[in-house]
mmCIF file with all atom_site columns, C-alpha atoms in Angstrom:
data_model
loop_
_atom_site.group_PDB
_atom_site.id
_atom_site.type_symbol
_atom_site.label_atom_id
_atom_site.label_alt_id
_atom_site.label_comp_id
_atom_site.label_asym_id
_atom_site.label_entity_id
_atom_site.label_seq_id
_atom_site.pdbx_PDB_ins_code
_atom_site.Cartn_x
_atom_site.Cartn_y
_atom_site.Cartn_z
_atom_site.occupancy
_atom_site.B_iso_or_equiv
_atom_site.pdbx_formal_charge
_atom_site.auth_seq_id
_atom_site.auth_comp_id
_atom_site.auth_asym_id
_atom_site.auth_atom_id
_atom_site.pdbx_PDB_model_num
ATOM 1   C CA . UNK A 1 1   ? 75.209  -1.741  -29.075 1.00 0.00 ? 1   UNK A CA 1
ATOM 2   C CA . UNK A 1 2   ? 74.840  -1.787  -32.562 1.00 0.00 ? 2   UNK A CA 1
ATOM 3   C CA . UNK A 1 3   ? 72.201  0.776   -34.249 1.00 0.00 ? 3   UNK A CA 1
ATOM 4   C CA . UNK A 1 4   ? 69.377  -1.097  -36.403 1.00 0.00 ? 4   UNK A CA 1
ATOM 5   C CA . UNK A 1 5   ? 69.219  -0.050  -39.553 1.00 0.00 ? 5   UNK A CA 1
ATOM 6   C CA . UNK A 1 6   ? 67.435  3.586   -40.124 1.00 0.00 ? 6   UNK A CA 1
ATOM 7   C CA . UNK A 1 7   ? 65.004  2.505   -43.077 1.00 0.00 ? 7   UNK A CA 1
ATOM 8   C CA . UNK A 1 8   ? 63.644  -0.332  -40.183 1.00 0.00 ? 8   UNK A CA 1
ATOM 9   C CA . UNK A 1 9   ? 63.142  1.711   -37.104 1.00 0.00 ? 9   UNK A CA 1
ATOM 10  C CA . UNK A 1 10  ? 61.370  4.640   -39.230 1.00 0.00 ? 10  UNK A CA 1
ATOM 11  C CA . UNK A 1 11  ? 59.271  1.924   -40.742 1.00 0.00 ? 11  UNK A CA 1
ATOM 12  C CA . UNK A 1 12  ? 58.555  0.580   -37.347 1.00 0.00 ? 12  UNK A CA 1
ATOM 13  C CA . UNK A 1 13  ? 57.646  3.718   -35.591 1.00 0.00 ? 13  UNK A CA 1
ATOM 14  C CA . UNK A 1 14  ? 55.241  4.662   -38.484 1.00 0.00 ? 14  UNK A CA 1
ATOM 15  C CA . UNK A 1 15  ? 53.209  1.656   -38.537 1.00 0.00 ? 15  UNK A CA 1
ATOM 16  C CA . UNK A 1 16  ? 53.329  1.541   -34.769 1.00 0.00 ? 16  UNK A CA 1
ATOM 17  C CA . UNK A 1 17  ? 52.137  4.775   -34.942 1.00 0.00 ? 17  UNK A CA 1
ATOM 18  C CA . UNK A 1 18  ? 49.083  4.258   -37.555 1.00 0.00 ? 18  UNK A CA 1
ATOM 19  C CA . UNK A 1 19  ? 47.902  1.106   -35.355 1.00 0.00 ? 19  UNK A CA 1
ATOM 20  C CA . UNK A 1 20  ? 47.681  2.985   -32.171 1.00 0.00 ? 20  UNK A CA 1
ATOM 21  C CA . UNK A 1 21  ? 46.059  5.783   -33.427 1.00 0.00 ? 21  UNK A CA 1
ATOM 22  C CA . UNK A 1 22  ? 43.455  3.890   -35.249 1.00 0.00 ? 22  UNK A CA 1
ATOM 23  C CA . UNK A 1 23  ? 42.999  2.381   -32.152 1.00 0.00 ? 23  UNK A CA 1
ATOM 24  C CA . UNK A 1 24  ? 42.766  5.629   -30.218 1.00 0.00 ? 24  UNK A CA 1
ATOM 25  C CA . UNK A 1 25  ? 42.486  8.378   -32.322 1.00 0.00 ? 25  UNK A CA 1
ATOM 26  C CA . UNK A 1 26  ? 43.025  11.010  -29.387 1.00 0.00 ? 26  UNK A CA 1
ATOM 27  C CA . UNK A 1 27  ? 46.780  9.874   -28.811 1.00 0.00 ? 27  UNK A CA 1
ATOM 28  C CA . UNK A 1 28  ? 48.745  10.844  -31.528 1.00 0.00 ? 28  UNK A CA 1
ATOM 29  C CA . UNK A 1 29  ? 52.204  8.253   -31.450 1.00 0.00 ? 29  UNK A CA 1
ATOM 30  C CA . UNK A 1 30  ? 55.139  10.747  -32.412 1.00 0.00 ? 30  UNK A CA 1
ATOM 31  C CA . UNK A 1 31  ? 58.395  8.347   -32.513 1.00 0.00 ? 31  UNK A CA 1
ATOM 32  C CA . UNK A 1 32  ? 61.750  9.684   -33.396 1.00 0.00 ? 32  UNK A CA 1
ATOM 33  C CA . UNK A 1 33  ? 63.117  7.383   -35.995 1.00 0.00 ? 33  UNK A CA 1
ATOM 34  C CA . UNK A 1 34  ? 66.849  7.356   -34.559 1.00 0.00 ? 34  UNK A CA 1
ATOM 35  C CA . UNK A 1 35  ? 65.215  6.767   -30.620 1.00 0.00 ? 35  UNK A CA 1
ATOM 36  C CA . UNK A 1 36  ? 64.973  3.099   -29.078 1.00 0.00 ? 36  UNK A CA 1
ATOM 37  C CA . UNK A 1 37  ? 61.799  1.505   -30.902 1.00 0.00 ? 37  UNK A CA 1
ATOM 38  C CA . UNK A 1 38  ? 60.943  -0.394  -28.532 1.00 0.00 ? 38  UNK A CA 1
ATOM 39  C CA . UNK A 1 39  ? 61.146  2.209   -25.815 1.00 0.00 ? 39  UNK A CA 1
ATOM 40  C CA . UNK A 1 40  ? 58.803  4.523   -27.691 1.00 0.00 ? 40  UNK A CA 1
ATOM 41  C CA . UNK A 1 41  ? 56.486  1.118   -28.261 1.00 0.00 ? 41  UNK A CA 1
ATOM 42  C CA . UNK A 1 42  ? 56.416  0.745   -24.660 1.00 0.00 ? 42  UNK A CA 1
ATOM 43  C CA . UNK A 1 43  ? 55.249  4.119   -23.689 1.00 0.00 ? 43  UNK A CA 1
ATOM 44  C CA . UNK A 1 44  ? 52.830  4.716   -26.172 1.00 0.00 ? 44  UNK A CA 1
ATOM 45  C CA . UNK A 1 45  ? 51.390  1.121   -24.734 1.00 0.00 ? 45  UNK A CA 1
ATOM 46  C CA . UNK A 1 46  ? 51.729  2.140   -21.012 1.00 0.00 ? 46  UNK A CA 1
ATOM 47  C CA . UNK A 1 47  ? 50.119  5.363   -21.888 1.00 0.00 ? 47  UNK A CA 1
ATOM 48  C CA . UNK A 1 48  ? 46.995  3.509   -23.697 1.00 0.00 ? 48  UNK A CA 1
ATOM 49  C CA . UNK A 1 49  ? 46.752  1.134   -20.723 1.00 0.00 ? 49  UNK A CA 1
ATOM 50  C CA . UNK A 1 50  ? 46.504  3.778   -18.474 1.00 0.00 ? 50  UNK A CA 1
ATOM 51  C CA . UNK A 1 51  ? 44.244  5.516   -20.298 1.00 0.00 ? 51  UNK A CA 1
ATOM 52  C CA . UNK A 1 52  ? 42.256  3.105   -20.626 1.00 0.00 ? 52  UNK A CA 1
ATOM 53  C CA . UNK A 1 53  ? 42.209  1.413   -17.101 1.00 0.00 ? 53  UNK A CA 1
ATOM 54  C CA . UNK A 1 54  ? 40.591  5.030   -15.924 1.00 0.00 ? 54  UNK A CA 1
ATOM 55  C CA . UNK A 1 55  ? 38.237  4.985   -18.260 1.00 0.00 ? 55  UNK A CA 1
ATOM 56  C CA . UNK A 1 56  ? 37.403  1.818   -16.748 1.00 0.00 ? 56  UNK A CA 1
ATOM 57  C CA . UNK A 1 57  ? 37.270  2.636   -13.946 1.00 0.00 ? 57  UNK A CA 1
ATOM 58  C CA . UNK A 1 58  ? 35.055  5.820   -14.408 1.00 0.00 ? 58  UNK A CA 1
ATOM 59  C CA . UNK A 1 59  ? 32.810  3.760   -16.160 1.00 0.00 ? 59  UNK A CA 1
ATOM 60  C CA . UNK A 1 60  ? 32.570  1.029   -12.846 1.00 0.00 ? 60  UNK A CA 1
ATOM 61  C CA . UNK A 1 61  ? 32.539  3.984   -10.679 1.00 0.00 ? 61  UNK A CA 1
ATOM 62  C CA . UNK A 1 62  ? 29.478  5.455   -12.516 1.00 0.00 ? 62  UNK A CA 1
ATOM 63  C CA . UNK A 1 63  ? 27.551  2.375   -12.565 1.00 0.00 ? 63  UNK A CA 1
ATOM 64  C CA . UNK A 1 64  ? 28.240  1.675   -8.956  1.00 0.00 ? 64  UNK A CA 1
ATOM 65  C CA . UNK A 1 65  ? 26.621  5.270   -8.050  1.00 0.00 ? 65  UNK A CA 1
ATOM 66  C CA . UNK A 1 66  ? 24.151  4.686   -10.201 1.00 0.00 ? 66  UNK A CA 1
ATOM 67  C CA . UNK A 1 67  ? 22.942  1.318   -9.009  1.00 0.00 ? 67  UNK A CA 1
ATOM 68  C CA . UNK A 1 68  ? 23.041  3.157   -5.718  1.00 0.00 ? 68  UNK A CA 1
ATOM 69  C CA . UNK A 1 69  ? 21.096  5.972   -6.725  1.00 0.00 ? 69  UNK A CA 1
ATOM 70  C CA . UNK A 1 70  ? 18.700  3.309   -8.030  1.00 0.00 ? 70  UNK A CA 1
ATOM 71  C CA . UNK A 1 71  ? 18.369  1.249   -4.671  1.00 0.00 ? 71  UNK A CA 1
ATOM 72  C CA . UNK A 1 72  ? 17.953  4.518   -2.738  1.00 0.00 ? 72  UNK A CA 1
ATOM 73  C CA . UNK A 1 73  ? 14.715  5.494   -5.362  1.00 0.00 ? 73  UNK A CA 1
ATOM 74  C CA . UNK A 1 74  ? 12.971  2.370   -4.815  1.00 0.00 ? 74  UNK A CA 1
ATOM 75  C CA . UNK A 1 75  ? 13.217  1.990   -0.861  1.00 0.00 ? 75  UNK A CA 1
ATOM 76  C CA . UNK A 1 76  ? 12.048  5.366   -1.172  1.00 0.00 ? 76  UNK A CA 1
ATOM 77  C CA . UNK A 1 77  ? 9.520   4.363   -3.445  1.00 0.00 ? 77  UNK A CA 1
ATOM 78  C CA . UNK A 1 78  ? 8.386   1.281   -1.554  1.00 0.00 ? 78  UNK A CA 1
ATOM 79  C CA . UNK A 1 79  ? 8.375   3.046   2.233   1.00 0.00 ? 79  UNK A CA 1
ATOM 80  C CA . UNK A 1 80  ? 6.116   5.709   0.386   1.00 0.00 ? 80  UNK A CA 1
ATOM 81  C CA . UNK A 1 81  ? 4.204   3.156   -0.651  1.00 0.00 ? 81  UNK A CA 1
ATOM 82  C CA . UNK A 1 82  ? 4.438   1.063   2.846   1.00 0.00 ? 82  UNK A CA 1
ATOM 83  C CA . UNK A 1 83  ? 3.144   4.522   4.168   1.00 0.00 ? 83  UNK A CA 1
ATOM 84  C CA . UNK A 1 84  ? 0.062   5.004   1.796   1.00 0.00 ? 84  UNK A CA 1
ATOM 85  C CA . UNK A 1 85  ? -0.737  1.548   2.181   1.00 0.00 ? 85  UNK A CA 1
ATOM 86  C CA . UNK A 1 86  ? -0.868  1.768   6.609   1.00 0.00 ? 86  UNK A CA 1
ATOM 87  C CA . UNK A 1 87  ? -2.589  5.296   5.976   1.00 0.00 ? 87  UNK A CA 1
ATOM 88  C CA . UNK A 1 88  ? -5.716  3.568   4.102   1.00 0.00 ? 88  UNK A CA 1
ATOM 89  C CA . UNK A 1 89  ? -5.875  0.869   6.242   1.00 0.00 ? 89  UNK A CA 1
ATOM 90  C CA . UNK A 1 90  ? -5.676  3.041   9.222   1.00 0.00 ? 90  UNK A CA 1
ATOM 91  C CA . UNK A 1 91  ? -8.576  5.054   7.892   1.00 0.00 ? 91  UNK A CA 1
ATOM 92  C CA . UNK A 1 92  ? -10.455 1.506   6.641   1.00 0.00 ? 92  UNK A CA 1
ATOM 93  C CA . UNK A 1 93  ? -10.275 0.781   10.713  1.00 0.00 ? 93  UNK A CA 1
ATOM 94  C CA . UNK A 1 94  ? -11.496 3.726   11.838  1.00 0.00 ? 94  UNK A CA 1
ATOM 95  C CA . UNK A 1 95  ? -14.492 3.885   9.530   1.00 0.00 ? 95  UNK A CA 1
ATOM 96  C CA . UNK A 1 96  ? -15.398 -0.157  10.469  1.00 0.00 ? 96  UNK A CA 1
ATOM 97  C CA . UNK A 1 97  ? -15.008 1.246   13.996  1.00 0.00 ? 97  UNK A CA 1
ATOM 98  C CA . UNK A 1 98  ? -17.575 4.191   13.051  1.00 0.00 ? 98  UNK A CA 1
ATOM 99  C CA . UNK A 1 99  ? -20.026 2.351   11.645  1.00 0.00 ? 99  UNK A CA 1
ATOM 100 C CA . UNK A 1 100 ? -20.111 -1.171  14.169  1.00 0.00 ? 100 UNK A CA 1
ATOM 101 C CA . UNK A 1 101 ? -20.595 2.161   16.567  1.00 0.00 ? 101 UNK A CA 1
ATOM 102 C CA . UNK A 1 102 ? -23.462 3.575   14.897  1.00 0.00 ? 102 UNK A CA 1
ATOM 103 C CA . UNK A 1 103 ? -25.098 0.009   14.409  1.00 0.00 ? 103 UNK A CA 1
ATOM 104 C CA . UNK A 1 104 ? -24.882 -0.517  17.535  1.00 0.00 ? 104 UNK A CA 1
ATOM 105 C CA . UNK A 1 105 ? -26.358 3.021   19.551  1.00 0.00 ? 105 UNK A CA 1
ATOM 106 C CA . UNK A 1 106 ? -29.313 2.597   16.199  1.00 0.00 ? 106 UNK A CA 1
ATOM 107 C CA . UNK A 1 107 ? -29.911 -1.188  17.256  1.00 0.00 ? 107 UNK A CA 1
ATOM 108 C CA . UNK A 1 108 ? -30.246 0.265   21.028  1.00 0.00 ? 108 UNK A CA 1
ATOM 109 C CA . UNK A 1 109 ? -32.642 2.554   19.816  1.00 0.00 ? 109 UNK A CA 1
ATOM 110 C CA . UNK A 1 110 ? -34.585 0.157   18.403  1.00 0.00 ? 110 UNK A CA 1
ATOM 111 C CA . UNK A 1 111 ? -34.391 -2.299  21.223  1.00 0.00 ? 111 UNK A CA 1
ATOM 112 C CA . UNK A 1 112 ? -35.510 0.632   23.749  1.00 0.00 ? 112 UNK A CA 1
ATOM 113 C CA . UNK A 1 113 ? -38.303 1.420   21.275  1.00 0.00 ? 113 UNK A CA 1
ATOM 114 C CA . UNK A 1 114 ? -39.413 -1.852  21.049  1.00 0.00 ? 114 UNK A CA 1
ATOM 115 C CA . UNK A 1 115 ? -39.696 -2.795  24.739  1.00 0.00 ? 115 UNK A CA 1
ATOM 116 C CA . UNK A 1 116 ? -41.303 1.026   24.792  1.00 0.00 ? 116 UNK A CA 1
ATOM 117 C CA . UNK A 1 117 ? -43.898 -0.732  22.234  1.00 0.00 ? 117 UNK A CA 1
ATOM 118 C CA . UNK A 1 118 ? -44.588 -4.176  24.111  1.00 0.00 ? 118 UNK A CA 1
ATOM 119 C CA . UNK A 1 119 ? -45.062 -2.623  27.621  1.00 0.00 ? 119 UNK A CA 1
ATOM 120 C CA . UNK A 1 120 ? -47.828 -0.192  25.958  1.00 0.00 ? 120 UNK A CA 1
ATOM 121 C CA . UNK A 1 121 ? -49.359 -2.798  24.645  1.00 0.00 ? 121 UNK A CA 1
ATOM 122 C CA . UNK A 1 122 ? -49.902 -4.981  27.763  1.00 0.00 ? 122 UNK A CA 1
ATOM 123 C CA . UNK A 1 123 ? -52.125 -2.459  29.224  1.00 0.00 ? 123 UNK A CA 1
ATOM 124 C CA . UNK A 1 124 ? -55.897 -2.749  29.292  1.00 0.00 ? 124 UNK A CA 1
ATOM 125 C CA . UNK A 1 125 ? -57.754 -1.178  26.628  1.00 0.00 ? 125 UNK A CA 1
ATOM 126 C CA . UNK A 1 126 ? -60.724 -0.027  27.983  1.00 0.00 ? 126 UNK A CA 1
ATOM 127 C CA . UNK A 1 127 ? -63.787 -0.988  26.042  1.00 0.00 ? 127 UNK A CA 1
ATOM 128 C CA . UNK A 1 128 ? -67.781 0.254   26.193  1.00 0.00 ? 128 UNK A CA 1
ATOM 129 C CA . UNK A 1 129 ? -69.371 -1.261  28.878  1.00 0.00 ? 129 UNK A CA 1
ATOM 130 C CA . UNK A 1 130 ? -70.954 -4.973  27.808  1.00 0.00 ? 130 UNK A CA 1
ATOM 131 C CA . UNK A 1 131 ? -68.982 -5.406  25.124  1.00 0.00 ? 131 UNK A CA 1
ATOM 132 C CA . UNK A 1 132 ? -65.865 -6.897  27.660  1.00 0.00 ? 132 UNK A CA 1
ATOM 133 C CA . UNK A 1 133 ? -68.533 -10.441 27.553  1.00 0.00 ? 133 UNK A CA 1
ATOM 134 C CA . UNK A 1 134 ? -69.643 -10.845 24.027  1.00 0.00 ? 134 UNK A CA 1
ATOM 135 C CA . UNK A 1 135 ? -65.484 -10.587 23.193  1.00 0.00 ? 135 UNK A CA 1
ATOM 136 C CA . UNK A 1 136 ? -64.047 -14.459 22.457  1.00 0.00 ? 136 UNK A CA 1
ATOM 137 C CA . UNK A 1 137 ? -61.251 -15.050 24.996  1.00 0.00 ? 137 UNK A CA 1
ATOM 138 C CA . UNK A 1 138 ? -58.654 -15.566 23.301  1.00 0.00 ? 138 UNK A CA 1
ATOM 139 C CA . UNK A 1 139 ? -58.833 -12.415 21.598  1.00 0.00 ? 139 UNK A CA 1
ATOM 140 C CA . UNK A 1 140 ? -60.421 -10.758 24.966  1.00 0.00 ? 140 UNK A CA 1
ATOM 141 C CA . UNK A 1 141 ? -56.744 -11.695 26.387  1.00 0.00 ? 141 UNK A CA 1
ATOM 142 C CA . UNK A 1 142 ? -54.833 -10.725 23.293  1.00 0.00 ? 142 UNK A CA 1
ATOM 143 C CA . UNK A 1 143 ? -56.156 -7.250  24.088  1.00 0.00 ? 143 UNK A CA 1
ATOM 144 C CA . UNK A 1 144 ? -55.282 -7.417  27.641  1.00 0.00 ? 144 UNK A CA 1
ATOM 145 C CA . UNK A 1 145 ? -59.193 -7.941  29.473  1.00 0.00 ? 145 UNK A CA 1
ATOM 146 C CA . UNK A 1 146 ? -58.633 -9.603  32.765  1.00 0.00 ? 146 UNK A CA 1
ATOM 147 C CA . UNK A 1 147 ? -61.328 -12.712 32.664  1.00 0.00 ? 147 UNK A CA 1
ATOM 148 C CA . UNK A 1 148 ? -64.386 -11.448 35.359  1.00 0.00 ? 148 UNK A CA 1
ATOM 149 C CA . UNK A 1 149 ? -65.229 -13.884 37.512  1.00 0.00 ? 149 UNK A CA 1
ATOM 150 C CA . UNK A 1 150 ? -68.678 -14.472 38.223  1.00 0.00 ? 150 UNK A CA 1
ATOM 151 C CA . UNK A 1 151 ? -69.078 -12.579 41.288  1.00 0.00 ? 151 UNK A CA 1
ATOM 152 C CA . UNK A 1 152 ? -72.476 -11.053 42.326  1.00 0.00 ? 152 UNK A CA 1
ATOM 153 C CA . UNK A 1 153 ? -72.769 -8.175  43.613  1.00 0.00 ? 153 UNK A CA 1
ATOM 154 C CA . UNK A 1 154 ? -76.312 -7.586  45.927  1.00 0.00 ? 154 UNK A CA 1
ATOM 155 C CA . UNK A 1 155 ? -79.305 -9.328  44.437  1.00 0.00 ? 155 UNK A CA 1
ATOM 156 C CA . UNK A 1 156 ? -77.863 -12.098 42.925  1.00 0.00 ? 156 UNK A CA 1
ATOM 157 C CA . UNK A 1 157 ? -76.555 -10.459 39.446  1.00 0.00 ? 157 UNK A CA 1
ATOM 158 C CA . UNK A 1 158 ? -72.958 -10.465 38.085  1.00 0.00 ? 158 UNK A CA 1
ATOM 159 C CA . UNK A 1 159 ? -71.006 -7.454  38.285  1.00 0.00 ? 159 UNK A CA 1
ATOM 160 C CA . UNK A 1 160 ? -71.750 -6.450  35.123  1.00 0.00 ? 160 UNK A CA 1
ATOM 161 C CA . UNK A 1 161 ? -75.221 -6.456  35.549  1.00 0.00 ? 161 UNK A CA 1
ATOM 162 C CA . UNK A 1 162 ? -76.191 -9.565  33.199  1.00 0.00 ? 162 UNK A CA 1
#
C-alpha cells in the first residue's frame, strides 16, 4: 500500500483535529501524522458519538425521573386535597345534622308549650258573682262561661238569684 504523501496526512490530522475540538473542546484529537488518517478520523468520531449518545441519554434519563417525580407531587397534591375537601364536607354534614337536631327538640318545645298554653286557657275563669249575665256571649264563651240555663231553684227565681 502506498504511503500518502507526509505534508497531506499532517495537514489532515491538524484540521481534523481543530474541527473536533471546536466542536468539543473536552476531547483533545492527537493524530500521529505517519498513522492511518482515516483510522484516527474514525476514532476520534466513534469516541464523540459515544460521548455524546450518553449524554443523551443522561439527559432522557433525567427528564424521565423528573416527569416522574412531578406526577408523584401532584397525585400527592390532589389526594391531599381530595382529603381536605371530604374532611369539610364531613364536618358541613355533621353540623346540618346538629342544627336540623336542635330545630327540631326547640320546635318540640314550643309545640309542648303551646298545647301547655291552649289547655290553660280553656278553663273557666271564675268571675264575681252577677257579672257571668251582664257578659255578651260571644265573649262570655271566648272566656270559657258555660251558658246557665234558666233553671229555678225554689220560689220561682233563676239560680243566680235574678
Amino acid at each position: 500500500m502506498p504511503v500518502p504523501n507526509r505534508s497531506y496526512v499532517q495537514g489532515r490530522t491538524e484540521r481534523l483535529a481543530r474541527r473536533v475540538s471546536k466542536q468539543r473542546s473536552n476531547l483533545v484529537a492527537t493524530c500521529d501524522p505517519y498513522a492511518d488518517s482515516m483510522q484516527d478520523a474514525t476514532v476520534i468520531r466513534h469516541t464523540k458519538k459515544k460521548k455524546k449518545k450518553k449524554k443523551k441519554n443522561k439527559k432522557k434519563q433525567q427528564k424521565k425521573q423528573q416527569k416522574k417525580e412531578k406526577k408523584k407531587k401532584k397525585h400527592k397534591k390532589k389526594k391531599k386535597k381530595k382529603k381536605k375537601k371530604m374532611k369539610k364536607k364531613k364536618k358541613k354534614k355533621k353540623k346540618k345534622k346538629k342544627k336540623k337536631k336542635k330545630k327540631k327538640k326547640k320546635n318540640k318545645k314550643k309545640k309542648k308549650k303551646k298545647k301547655k298554653k291552649k289547655k290553660k286557657s280553656n278553663t273557666a275563669i271564675p268571675l264575681a258573682q252577677g257579672v257571668e249575665n251582664s257578659v255578651p256571649w260571644k265573649v262570655g264563651q271566648s272566656l270559657g262561661l258555660q251558658r246557665e240555663s234558666a233553671r229555678t231553684v225554689d220560689g220561682g227565681c233563676t239560680q243566680n238569684g235574678n
